XYZ file of C-alpha atoms in Angstrom:
295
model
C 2.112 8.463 -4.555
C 0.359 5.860 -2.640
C 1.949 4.867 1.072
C 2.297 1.138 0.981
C 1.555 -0.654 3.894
C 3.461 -3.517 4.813
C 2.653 -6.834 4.152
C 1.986 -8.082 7.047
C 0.008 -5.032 8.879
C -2.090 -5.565 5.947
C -2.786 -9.235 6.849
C -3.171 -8.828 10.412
C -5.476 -5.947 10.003
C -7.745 -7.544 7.276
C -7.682 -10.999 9.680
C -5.784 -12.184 6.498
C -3.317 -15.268 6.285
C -0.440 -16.443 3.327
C 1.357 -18.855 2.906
C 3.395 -21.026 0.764
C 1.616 -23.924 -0.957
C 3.506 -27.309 -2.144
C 2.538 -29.687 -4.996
C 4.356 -32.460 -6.746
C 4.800 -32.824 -10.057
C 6.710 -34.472 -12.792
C 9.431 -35.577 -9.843
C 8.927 -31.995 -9.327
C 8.261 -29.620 -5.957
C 5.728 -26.758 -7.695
C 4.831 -23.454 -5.297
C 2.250 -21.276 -4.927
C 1.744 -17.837 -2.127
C -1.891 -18.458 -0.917
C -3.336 -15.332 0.363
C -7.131 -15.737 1.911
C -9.214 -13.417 2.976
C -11.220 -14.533 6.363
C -12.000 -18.074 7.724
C -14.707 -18.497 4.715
C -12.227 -17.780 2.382
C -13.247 -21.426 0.572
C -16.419 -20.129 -0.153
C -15.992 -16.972 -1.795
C -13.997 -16.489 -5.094
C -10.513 -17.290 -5.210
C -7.674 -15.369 -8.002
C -5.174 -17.462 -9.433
C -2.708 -15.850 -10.928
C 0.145 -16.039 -13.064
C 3.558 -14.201 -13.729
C 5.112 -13.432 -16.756
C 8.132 -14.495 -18.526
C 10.868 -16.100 -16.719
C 9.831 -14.181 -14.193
C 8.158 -15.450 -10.719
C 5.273 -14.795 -8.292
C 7.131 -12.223 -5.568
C 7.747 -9.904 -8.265
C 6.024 -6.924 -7.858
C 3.154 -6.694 -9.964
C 2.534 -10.102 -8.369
C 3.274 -9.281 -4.531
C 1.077 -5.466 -5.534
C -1.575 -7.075 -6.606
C -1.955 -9.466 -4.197
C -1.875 -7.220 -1.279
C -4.732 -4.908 -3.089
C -6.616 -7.817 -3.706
C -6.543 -8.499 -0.147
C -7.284 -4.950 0.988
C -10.581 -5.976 -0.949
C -10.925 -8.925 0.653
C -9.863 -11.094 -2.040
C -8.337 -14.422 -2.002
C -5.532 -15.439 -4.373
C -3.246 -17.864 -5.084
C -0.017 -16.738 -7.126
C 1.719 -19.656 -8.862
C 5.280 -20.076 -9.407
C 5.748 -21.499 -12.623
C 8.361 -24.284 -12.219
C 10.486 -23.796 -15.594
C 11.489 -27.190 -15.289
C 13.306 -26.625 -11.875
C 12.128 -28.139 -8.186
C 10.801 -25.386 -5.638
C 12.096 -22.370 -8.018
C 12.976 -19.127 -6.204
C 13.334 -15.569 -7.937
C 14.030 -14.723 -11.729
C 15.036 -18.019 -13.732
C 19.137 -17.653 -14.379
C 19.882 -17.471 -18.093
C 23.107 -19.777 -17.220
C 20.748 -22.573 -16.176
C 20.075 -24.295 -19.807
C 16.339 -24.154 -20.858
C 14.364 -27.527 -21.015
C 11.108 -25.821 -19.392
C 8.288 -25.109 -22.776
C 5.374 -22.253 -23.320
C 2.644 -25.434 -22.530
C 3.931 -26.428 -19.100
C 2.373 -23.633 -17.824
C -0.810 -24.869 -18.726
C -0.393 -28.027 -16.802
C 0.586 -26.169 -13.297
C -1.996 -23.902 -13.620
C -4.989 -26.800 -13.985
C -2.536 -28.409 -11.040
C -3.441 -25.412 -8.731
C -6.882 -25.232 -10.318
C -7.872 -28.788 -9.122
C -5.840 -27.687 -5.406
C -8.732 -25.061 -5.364
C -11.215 -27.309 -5.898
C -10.109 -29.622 -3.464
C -10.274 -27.521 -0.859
C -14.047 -26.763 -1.774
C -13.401 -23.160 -3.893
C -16.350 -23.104 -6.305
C -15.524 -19.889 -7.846
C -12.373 -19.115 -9.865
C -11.021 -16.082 -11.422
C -8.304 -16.651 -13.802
C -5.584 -13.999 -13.883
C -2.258 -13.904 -16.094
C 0.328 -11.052 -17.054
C 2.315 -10.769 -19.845
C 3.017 -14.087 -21.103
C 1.211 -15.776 -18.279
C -1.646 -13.862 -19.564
C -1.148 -15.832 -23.012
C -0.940 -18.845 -20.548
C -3.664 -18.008 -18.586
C -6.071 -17.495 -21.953
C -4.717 -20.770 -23.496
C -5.591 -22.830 -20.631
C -9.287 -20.652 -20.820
C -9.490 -21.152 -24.283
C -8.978 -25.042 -24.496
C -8.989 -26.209 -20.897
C -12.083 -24.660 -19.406
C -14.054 -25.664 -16.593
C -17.220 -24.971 -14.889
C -15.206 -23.685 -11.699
C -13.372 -20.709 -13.791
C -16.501 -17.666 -13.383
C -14.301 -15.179 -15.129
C -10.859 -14.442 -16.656
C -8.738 -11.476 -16.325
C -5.097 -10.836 -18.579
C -2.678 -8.057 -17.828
C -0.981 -6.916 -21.048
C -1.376 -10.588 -22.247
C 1.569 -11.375 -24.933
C 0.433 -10.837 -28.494
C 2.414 -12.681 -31.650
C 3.075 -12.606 -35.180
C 4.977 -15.064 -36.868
C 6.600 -12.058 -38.756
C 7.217 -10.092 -35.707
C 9.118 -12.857 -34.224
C 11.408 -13.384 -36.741
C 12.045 -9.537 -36.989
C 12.642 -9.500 -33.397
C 14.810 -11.649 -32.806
C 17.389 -10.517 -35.487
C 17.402 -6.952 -34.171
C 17.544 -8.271 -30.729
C 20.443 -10.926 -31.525
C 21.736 -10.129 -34.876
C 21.093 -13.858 -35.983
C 18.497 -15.065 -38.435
C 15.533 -17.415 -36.030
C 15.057 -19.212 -39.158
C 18.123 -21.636 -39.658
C 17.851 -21.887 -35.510
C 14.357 -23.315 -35.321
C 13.967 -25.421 -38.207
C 17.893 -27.599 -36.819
C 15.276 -27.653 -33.701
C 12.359 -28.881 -35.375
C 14.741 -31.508 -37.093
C 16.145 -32.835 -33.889
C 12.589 -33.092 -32.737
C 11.591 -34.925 -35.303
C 13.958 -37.212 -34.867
C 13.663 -38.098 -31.222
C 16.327 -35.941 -30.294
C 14.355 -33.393 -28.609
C 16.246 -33.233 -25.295
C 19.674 -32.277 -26.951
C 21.091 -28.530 -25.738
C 21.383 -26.045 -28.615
C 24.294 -24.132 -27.403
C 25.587 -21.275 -27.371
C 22.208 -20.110 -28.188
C 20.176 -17.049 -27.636
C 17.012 -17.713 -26.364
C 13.774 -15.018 -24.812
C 15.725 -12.741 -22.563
C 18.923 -14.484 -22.688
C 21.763 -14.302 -24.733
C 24.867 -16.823 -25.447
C 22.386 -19.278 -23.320
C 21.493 -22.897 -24.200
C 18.440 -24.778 -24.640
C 17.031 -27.951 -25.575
C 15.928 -28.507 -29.396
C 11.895 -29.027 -27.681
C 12.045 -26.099 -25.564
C 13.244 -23.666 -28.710
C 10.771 -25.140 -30.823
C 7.842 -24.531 -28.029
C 8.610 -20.404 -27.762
C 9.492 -20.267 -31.392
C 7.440 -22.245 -33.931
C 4.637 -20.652 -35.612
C 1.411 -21.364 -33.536
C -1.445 -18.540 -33.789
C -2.108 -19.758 -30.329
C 0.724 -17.542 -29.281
C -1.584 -14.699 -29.735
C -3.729 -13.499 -26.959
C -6.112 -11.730 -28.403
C -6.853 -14.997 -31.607
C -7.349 -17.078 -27.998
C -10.153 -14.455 -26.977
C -12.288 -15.474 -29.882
C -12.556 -19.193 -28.053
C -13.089 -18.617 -24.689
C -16.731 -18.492 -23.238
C -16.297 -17.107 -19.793
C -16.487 -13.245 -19.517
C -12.982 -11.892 -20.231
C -11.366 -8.225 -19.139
C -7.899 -7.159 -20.650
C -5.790 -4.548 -19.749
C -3.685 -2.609 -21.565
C -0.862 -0.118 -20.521
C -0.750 2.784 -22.512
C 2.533 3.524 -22.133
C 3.421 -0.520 -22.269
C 6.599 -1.082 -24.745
C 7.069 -4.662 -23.739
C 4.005 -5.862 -25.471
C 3.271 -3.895 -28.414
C 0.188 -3.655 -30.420
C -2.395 -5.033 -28.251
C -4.522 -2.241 -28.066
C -4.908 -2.475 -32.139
C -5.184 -5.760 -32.055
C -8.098 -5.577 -30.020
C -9.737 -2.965 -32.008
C -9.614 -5.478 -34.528
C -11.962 -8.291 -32.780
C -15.161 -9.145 -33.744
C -17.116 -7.288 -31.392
C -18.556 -10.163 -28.454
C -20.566 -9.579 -25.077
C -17.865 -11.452 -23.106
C -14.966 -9.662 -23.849
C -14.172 -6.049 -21.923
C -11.225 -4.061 -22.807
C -9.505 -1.019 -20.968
C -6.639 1.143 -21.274
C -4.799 2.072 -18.057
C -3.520 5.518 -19.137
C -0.162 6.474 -18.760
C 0.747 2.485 -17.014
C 3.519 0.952 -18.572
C 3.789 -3.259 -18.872
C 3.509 -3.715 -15.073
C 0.664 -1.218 -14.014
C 2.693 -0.379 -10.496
C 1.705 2.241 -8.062
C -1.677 3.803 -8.766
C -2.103 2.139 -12.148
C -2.322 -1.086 -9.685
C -4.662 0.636 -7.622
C -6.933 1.385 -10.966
C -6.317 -2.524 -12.003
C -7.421 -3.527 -8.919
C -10.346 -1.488 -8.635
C -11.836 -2.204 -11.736
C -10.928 -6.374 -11.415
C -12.758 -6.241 -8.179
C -15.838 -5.036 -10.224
C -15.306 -7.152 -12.764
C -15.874 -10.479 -10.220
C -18.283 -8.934 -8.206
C -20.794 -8.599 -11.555
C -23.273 -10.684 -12.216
């Protein structure tokens, strides 16, 4: 088992700085940890990454691969998606009602993008896990720009419209059906903003959320699938997959199923589960590195 060094050693050692990073947006206080490597950080390439579901950027795939990153001096910036809330902290609260949607994502992370830019970073690597990673290829897929060099998704989310619906009645004993389309109605009719509640919802049961927000994670949109985005996006792409991952399921065959293309790598971290910690993070990190550094 690898020793981990603490944070800060690890900064001081490697002349490395972080911090937290501000933006406003939507009446809205957005974060990011910035983590640079070296006083010419700005010129080399920067990682900006993105966590998974409900989830935020200190968790520990997050923090993990940050401090790797920085052992190879590599500067990142972690976003923490807002979910609708001002200067969120830690795992969203399934008593807090749901009003946040899969798309805002997209917006926060061309926010930070353009930060990058601002600050003169030419080069950017695109990172996501889990269903960041289906963020992360979205906003690659439809949003790119000449500053992204390369993209990189961590057991990205994959989707079926089948699957969903299968899910969710194992997982809540309720049909999704009758649920979304009283959604899509209120939609429809202007009423997006109305709570749906008591109402299961992703991770959280007997919650509530608005009629736009349910109809965001649950309609049928191919675009919910990671691996139908990879078919779109021009920039040279490396997924991982977890062997051992039971979070997101069938990746690894639905990647076996892609039209074969030059810009697409794919490897299996065996024996990781969904959050490659420990030495699968070492391996991820290793072979990302590599992955930026090639021409």
């Amino acid at each position: 088992m690898r020793k981990i060094v603490p944070l800060l050693l690890l900064l001081l050692s490697f002349g490395l700085q972080a911090e937290e990073q501000q933006l406003s947006h939507n009446g809205l206080t957005i974060t990011a940890n910035l983590q640079t490597a070296g006083d010419n950080w700005k010129q080399g390439t920067v990682v900006l990454m993105t966590h998974g579901t409900l989830a935020h950027n200190r968790m520990e795939i997050m923090t993990t691969l940050q401090q790797l990153f920085a052992e190879r001096e590599v500067s990142t910036l972690a976003v923490n998606l807002s979910l609708g809330l001002s200067d969120r902290k830690g795992m969203y609260e399934c008593a807090v009602p749901h009003t946040h949607k899969h798309t805002d994502a997209l917006d926060e992370i061309g926010l930070w993008l353009n930060w990058l830019k601002q600050q003169g970073v030419k080069s950017v690597v695109l990172l996501g896990h889990s269903r960041g990673g289906n963020q992360t290829a979205w906003f690659a897929a439809e949003r790119d720009e000449q500053a992204i060099s390369k993209v990189v998704l961590l057991a990205p989310q994959v989707w079926s419209e089948g699957y969903e619906a299968k899910d969710y009645q194992s997982r809540y004993g309720t049909a999704l059906a009758p649920l979304l389309s009283k959604a899509k109605s209120l939609v429809k009719n202007g009423q997006g903003d109305t709570l749906l509640k008591p109402v299961d919802f992703i991770y959280c049961a007997d919650s509530s959320a608005s009629a736009s927000a349910f109809v965001s994670y649950y309609q049928a949109d191919s675009r919910m699938d990671s691996p139908t985005l990879l078919q779109q996006i021009t920039k040279p792409v490396l997924v991982f997959a977890g062997s051992e991952d039971t979070v997101v399921k069938g990746l690894q065959q639905k990647m076996a199923k892609l039209s074969a293309r030059d810009n697409i790598s794919f490897e299996v971290i065996d024996g990781a589960d969904h959050f490659f910690l420990d030495l699968y993070a070492e391996e991820v990190a290793d072979m990302a590195v590599e992955f930026f550094q090639a021409e």
